[in-house]
CSV table of C-alpha atoms and ligand atoms in Angstrom, one decimal:
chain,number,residue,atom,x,y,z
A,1,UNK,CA,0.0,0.0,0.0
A,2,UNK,CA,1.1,3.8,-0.9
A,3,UNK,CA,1.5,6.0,2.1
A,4,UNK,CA,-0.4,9.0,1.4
A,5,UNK,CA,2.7,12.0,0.4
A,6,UNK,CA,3.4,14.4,2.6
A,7,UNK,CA,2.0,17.9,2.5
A,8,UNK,CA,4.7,20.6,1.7
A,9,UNK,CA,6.3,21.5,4.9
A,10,UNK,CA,5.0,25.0,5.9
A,11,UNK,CA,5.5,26.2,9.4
A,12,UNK,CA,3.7,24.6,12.0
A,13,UNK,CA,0.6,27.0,13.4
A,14,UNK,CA,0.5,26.3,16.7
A,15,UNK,CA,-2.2,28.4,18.1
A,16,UNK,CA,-4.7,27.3,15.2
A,17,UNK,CA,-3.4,23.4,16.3
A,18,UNK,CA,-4.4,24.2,19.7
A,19,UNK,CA,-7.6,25.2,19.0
A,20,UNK,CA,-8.8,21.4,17.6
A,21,UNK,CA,-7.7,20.5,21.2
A,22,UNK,CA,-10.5,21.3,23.9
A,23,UNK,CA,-8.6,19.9,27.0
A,24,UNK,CA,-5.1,22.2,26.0
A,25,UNK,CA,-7.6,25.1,27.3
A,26,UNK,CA,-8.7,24.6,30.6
A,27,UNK,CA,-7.8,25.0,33.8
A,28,UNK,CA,-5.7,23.0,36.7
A,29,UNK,CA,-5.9,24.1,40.2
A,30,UNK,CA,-6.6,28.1,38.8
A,31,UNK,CA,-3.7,28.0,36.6
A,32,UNK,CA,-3.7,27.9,32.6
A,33,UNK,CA,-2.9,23.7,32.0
A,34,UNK,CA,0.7,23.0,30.8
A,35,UNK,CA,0.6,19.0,29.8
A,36,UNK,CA,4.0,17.9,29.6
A,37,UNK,CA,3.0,14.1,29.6
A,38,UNK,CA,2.3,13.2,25.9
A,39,UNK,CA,4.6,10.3,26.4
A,40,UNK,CA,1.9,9.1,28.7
A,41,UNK,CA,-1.2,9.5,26.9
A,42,UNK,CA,-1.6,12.4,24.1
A,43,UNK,CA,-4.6,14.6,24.1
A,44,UNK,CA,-6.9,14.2,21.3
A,45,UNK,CA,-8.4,16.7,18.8
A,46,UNK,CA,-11.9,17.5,18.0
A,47,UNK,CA,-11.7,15.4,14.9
A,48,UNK,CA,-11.0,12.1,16.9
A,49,UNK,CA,-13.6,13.2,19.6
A,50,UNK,CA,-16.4,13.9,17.1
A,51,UNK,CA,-15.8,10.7,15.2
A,52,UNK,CA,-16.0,8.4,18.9
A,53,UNK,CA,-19.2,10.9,19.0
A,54,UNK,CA,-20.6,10.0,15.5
A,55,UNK,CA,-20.0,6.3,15.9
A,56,UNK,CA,-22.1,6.5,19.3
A,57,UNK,CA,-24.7,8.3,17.5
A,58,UNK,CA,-25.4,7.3,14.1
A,59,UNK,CA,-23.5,4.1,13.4
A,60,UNK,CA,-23.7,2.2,16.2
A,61,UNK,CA,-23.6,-1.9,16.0
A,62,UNK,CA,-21.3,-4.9,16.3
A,63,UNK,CA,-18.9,-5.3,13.7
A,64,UNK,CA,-19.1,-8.5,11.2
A,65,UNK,CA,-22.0,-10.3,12.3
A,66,UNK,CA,-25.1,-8.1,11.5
A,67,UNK,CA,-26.1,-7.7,7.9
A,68,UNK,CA,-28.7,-4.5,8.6
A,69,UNK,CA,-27.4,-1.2,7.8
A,70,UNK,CA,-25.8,0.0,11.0
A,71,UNK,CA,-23.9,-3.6,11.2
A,72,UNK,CA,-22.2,-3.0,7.8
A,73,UNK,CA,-21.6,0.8,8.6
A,74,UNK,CA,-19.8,-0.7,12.0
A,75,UNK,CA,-17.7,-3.2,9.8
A,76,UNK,CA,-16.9,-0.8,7.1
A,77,UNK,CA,-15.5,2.0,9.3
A,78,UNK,CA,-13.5,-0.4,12.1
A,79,UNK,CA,-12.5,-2.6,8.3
A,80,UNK,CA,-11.6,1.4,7.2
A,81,UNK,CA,-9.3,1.7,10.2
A,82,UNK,CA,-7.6,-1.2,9.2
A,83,UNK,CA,-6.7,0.2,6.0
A,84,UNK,CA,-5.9,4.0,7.6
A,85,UNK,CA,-3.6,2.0,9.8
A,86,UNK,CA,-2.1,-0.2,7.0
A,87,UNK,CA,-1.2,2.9,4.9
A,88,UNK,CA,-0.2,5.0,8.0
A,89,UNK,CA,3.0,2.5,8.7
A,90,UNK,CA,3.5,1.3,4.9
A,91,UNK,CA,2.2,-2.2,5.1
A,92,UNK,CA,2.3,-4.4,1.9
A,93,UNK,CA,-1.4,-5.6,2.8
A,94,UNK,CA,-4.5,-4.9,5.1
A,95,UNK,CA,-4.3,-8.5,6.1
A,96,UNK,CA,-1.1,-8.0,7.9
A,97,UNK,CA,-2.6,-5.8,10.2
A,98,UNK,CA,-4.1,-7.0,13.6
A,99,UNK,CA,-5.8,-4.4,15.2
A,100,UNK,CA,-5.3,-4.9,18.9
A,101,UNK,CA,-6.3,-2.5,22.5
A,102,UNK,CA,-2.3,-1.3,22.3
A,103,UNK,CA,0.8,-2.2,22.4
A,104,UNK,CA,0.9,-4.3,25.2
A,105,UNK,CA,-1.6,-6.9,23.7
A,106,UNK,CA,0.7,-6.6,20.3
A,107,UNK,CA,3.6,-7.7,22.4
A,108,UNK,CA,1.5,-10.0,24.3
A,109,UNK,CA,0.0,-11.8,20.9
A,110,UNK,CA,3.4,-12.3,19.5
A,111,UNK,CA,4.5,-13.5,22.9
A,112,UNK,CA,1.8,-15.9,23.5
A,113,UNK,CA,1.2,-17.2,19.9
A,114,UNK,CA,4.6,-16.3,18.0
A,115,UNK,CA,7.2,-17.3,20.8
A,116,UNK,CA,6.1,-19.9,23.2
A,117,UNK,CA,5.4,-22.4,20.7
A,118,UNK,CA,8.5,-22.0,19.2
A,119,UNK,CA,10.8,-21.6,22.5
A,120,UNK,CA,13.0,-24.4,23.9
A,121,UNK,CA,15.2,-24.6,26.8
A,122,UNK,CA,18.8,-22.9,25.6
A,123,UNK,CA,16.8,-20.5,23.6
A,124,UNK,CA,16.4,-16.6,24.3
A,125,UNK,CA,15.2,-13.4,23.2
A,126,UNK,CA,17.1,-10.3,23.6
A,127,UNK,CA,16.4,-7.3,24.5
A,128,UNK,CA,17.5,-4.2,26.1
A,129,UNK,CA,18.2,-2.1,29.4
A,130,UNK,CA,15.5,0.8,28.0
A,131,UNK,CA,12.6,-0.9,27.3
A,132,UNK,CA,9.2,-0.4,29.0
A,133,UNK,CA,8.0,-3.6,30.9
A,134,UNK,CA,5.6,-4.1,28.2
A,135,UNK,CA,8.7,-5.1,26.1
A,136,UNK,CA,10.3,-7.2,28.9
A,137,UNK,CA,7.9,-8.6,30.8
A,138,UNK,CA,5.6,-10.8,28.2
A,139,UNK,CA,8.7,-12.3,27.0
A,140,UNK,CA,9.8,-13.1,31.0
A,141,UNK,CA,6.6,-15.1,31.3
A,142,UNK,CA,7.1,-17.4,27.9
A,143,UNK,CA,10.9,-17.6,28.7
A,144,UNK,CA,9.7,-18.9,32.4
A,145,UNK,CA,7.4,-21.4,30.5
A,146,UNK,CA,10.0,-23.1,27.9
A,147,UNK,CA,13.5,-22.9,29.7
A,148,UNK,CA,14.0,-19.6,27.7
A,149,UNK,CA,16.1,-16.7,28.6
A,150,UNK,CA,15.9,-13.1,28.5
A,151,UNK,CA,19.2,-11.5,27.7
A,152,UNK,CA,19.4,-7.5,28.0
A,153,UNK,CA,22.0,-5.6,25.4
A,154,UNK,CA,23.3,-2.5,27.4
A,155,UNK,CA,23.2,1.1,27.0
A,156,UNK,CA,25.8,4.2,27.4
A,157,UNK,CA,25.5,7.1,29.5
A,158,UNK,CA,24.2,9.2,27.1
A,159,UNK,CA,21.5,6.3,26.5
A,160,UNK,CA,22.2,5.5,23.1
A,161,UNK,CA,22.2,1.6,23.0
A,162,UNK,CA,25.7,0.0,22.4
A,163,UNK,CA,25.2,-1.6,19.5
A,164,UNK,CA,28.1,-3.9,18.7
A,165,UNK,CA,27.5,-5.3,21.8
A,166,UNK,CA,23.8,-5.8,20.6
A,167,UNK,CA,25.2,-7.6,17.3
A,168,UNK,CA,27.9,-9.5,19.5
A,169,UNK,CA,24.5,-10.6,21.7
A,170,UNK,CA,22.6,-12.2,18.6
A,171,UNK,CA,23.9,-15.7,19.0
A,172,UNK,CA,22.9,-18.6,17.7
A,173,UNK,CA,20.5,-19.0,20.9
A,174,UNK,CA,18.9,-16.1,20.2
A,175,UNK,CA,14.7,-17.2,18.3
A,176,UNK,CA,14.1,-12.8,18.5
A,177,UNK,CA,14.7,-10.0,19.0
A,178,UNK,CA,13.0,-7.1,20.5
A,179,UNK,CA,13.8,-3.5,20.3
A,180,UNK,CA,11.7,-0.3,21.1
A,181,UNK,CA,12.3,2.0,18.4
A,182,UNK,CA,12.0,5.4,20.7
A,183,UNK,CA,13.0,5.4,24.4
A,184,UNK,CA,9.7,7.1,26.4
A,185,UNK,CA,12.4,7.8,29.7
A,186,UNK,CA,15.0,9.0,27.0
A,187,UNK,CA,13.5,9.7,24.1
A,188,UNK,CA,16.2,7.9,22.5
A,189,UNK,CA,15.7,6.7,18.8
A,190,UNK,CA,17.3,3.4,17.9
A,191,UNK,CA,18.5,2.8,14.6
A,192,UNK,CA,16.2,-0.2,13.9
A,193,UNK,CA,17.1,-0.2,10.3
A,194,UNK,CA,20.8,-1.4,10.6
A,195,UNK,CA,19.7,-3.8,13.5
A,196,UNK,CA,16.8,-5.6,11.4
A,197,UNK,CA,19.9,-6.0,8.9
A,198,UNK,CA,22.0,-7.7,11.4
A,199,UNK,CA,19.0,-9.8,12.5
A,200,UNK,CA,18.3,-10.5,8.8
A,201,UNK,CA,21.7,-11.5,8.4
A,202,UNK,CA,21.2,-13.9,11.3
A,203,UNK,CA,17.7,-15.7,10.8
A,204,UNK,CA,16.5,-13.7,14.2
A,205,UNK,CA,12.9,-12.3,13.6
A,206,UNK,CA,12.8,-8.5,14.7
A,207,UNK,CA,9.9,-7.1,17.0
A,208,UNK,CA,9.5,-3.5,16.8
A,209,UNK,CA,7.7,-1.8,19.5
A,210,UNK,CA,6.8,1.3,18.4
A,211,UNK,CA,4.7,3.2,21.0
A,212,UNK,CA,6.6,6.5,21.1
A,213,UNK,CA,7.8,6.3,17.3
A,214,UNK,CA,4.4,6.7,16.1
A,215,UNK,CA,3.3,9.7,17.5
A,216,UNK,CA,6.5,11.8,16.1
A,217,UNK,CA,7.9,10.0,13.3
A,218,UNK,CA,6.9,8.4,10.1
A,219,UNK,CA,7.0,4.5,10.1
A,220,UNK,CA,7.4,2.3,7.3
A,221,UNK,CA,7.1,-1.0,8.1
A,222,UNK,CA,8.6,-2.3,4.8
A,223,UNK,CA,11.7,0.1,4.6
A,224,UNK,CA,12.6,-0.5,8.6
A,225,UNK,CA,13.0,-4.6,7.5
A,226,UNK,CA,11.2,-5.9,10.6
A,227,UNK,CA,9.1,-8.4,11.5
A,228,UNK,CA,6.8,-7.1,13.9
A,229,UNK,CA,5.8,-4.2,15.0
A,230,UNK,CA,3.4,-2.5,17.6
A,231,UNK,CA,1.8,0.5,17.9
A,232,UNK,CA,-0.3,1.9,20.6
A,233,UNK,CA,-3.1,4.7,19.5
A,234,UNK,CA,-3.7,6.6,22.7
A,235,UNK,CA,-0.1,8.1,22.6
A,236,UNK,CA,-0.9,9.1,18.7
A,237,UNK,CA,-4.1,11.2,19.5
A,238,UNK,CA,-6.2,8.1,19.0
A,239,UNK,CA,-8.5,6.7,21.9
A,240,UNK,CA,-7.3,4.4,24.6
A,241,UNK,CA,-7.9,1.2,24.1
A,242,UNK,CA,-6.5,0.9,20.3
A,243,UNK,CA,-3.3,-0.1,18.9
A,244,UNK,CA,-1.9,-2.4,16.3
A,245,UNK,CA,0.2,-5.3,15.3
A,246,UNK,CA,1.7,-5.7,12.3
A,247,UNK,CA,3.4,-8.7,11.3
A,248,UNK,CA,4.7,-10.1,8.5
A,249,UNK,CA,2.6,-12.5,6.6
A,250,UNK,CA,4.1,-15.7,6.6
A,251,UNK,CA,4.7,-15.0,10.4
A,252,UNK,CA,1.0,-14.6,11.1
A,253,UNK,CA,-0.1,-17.8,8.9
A,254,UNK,CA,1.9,-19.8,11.1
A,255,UNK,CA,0.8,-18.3,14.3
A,256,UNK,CA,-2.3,-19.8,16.4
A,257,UNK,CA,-4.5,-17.6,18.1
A,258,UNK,CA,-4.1,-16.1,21.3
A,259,UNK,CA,-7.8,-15.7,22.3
A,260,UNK,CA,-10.4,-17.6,21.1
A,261,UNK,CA,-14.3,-16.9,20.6
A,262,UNK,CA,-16.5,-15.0,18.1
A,263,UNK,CA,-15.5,-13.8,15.2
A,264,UNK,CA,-11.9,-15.6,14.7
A,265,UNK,CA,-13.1,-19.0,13.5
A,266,UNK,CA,-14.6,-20.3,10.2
A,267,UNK,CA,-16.2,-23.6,11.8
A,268,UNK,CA,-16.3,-24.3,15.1
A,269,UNK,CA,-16.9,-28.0,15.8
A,270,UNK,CA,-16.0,-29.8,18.9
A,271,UNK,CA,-14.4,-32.3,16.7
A,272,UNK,CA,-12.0,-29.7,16.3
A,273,UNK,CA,-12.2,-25.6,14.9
A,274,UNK,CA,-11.1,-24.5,11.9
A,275,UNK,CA,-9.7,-20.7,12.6
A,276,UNK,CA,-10.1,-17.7,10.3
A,277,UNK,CA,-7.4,-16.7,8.4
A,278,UNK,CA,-5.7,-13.1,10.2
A,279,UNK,CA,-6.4,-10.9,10.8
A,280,UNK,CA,-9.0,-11.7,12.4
A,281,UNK,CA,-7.7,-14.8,13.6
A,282,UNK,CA,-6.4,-13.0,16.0
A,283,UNK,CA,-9.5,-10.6,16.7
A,284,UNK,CA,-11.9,-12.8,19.2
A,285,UNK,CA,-14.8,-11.0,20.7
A,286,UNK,CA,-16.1,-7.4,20.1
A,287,UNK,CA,-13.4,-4.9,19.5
A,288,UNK,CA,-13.6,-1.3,20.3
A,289,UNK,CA,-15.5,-0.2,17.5
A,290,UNK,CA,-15.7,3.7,18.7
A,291,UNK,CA,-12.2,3.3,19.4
A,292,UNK,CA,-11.3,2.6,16.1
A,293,UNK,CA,-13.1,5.5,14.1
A,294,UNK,CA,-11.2,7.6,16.2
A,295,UNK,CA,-7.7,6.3,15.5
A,296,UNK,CA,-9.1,6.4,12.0
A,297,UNK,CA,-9.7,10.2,12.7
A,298,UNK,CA,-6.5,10.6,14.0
A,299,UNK,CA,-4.2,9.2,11.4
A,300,UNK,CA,-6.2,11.5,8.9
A,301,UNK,CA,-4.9,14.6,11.5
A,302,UNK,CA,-1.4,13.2,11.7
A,303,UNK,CA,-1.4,13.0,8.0
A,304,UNK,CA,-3.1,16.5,7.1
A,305,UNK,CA,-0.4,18.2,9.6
A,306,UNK,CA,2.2,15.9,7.8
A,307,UNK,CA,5.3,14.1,10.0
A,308,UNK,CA,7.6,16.6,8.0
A,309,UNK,CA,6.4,20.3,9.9
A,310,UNK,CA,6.0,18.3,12.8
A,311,UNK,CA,9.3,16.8,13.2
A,312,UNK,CA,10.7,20.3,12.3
A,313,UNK,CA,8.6,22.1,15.2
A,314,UNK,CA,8.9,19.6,18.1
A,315,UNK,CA,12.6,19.3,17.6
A,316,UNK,CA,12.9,23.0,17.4
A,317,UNK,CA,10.8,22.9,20.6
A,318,UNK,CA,12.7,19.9,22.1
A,319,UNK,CA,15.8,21.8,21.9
A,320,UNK,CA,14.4,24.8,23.6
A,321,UNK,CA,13.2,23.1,26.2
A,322,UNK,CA,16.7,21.0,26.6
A,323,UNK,CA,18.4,24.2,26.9
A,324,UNK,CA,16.1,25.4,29.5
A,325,UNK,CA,16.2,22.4,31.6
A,326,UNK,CA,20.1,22.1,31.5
A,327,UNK,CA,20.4,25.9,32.9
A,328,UNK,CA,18.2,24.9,36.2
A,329,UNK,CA,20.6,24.6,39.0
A,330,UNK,CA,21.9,21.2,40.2
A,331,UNK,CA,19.7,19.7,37.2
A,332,UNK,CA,20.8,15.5,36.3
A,333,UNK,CA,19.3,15.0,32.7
A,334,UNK,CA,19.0,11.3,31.8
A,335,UNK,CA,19.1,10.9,27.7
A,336,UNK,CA,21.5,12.4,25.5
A,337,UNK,CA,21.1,10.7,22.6
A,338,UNK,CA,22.5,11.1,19.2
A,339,UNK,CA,18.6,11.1,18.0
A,340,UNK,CA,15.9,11.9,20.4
A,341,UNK,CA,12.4,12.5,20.4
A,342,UNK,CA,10.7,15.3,22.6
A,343,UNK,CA,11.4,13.6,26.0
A,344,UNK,CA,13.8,15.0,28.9
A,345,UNK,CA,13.8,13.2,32.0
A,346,UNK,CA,15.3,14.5,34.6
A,347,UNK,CA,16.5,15.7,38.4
A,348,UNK,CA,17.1,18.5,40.8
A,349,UNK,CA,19.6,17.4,43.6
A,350,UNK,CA,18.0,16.9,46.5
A,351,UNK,CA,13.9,17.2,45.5
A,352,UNK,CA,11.8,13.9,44.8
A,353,UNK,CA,10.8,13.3,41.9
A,354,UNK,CA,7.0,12.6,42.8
A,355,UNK,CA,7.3,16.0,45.3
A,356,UNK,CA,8.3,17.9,42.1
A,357,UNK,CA,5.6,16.5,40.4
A,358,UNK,CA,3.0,16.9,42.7
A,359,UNK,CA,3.7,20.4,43.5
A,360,UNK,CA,4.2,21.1,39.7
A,361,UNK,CA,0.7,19.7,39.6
A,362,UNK,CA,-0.4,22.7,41.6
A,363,UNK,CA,1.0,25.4,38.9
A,364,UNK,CA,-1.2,23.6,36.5
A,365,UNK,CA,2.0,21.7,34.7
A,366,UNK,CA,1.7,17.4,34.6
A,367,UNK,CA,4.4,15.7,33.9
A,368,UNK,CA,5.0,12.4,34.7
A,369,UNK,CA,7.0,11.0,38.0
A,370,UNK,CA,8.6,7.8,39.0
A,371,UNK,CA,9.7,4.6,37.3
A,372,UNK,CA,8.1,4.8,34.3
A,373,UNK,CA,7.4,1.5,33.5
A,374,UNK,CA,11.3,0.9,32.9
A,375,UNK,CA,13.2,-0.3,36.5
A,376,UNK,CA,15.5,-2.1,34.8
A,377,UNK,CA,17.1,1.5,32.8
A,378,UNK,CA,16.2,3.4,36.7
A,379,UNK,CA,18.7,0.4,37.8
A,380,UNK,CA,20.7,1.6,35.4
A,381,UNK,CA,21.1,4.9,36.1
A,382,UNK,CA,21.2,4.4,39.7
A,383,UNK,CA,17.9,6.1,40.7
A,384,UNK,CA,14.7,5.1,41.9
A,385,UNK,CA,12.8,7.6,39.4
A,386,UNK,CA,12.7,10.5,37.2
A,387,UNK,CA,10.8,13.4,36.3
A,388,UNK,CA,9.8,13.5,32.6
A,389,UNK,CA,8.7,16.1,30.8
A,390,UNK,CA,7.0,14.9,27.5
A,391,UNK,CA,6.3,17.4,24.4
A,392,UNK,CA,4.1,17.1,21.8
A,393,UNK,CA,3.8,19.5,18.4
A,394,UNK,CA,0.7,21.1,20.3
A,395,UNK,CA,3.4,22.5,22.9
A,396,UNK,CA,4.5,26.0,22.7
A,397,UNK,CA,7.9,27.3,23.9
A,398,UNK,CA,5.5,30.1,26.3
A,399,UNK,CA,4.5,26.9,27.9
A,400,UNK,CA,8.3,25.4,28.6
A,401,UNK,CA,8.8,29.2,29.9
A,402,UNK,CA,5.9,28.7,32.2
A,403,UNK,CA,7.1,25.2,33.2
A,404,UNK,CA,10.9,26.3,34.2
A,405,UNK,CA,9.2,29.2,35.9
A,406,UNK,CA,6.9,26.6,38.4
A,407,UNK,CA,9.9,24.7,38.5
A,408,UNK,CA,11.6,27.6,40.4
A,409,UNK,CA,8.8,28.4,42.5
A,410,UNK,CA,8.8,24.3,43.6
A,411,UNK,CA,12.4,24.4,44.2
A,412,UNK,CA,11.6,27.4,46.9
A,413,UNK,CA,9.1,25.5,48.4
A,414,UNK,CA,11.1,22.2,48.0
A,415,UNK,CA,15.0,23.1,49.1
B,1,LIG,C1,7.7,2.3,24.9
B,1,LIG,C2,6.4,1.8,25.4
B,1,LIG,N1,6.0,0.6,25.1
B,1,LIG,C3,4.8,0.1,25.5
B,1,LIG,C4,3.9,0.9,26.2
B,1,LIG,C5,2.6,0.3,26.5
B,1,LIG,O1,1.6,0.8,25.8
B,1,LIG,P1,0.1,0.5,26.1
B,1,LIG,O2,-0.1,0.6,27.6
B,1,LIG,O3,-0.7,1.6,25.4
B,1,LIG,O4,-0.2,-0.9,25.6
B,1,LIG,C6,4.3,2.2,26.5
B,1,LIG,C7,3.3,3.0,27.2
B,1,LIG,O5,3.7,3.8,28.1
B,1,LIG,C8,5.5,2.7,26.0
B,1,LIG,O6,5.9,3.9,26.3
């Protein structure tokens, strides 16, 4: 499938971007809302609201199974998704595409139905020291069942990962490999490219997960060389509760399903069940429908605004924001990275992290506190948590000025 082009890249308008985004408007404890926490969960525009709103109101139905009009509206706009989705990341085909409630279900599906059938004792999947538990922990739980390992490849102190020691770690042991392509502590970008080449070279099938790729960066699926990759909507202005996995074809014919139940067979005897083909052999029970539109809705946003102006304003805005950080007094930043995406997780000597956060909370900023869903890269570094300030291209550098100004009025309160 063709990936729609990209607009020509005129500056970004923030203010007019703002506007299709209701929640950027109000108010938190008095004060004018900064939302530093895209990373988290992204807010969504009007467009992604009004299409949850429209599905609600005039299309309602189950998907697949009635043949009146609202069942075949249903089907054709969460069928529609698939193929928003399927252009969006550059897959060769629709049917490659399992649409899924986020990434951690991708991960889990490919865990589940990909790896455990295939994993012996002596095996192992490797990894590495920045992933989010959803990229750790599902392959824990099939390595605990099969005698596998989990190997980790390490990282430097700028939090690029090392990569000849990642090449050195794909041994003959090694049934896959699982990368994040962007760091959501560190914003770091890997360059999955060159390691889907080493894997390629190898025989070692390449997960992707791509949570915080998506929402900043253009992903093609074909051109990164992969063989699975995940995607999580909420993050990219979609709804929670929607994601994606794509997988390569001849991966996903030879896969079982993880759940079973409506919708993912073609005959169900108790002799034995014949299953549908994917993707919706892997699509049991009602999905979110609503959900779905909206992602929909949101991939036509991300494409209108086009990944080009975007890039150019939220590294523009990432490096403003860098330079303010790194001027606070007695300021640790975690994440220098050769390529980053708008992240910068950090820490002032001698405040807590969740105290920051919590009495940032109170200026109206949120960012996000703690572990992050990554102890094994706070192990790293030597700390229990961070504070991480997450920007998205409907940030505006008035609003960093605003943050680094509650940051000075915390620190009073703090130290
Ligand atoms: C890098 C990364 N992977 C996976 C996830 C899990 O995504 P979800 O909870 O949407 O499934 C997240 C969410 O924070 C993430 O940042």
């Amino acid at each position: 499938m063709n990936a729609k082009p990209e607009p020509a890249v005129l500056p970004l308008d923030v203010e007019r971007i703002r506007a299709d985004f209701p929640l950027l408007s109000r108010t938190v404890h008095g004060k004018p809302l900064i939302y530093f926490d895209s990373a988290n969960t992204s807010q969504k525009p009007l467009s992604v609201i009004e299409a949850v709103d429209r599905h609600y109101r005039q299309h309602n139905a189950n998907v697949a199974r009635a043949v009146h009009t609202l069942g075949e509206e249903a089907t054709a706009s969460y069928e529609g998704a698939r193929d928003a989705i399927a252009r969006f990341i550059n897959a060769s085909s629709r049917d490659e595409v399992i649409l899924t409630s986020g990434t951690t279900q991708a991960i889990n599906l490919v865990a589940y139905s990909y790896a455990l059938p295939r994993l012996k004792p002596g095996d192992a999947i490797l990894t590495t020291v920045m992933e989010h538990h959803a990229n750790i922990v599902p392959w824990q739980l099939v390595a605990e069942r099969t005698g596998a390992t989990v190997k980790a490849a390490p990282i430097d102190a700028n939090g690029d990962l090392i990569l000849e020691r990642f090449f050195e770690m794909l041994t003959p042991e090694v049934k896959l490999a699982c990368v994040g392509h962007v760091s959501n502590v560190l914003g770091t970008v890997n360059p999955i490219r060159e390691i889907a080449r080493e894997c390629r070279k190898r025989g070692i099938p390449l997960l992707v997960d791509g949570s915080q790729a998506a929402p900043h960066r253009r992903i093609d699926v074909q051109a990164l060389g992969c063989d699975f990759y995940a995607i999580t909507g909420h993050k990219m202005l979609a709804p929670t509760g929607t994601g994606a996995l794509w997988a390569r074809r001849e991966h996903l014919m030879a896969m079982p399903p993880f759940f079973g139940g409506g919708e993912m067979i073609r005959e169900v005897r108790f002799e034995g069940t014949v299953f549908a083909d994917p993707p919706h052999r892997f699509e049991a029970g009602t999905p979110n429908i609503a959900g779905f539109a909206g992602m929909a809705a949101a991939i036509g946003y991300i494409e209108d605004l086009g990944y080009d102006r975007l890039k150019a304003y939220e590294q523009d805005l990432l490096a403003y924001a860098t330079s303010a950080v790194e001027n606070l007094p007695g300021v640790r930043i975690f994440g220098r990275a050769k390529e980053k995406e708008p992240v910068i997780s950090f820490l002032i000597e001698g405040a807590h992290a969740n105290d920051m956060a919590t009495l940032l909370d109170l200026q109206g900023v949120a960012v996000r506190s703690g572990h992050h869903c990554a102890h094994p890269l706070m192990h790293f570094f030597g700390v229990p948590a961070t504070l991480r300030a997450s920007l998205a291209f409907y940030n505006t550098k008035a609003e960093v000025d605003g943050f680094i100004e509650a940051i000075g009025k915390v620190r009073k309160l703090l130290l």
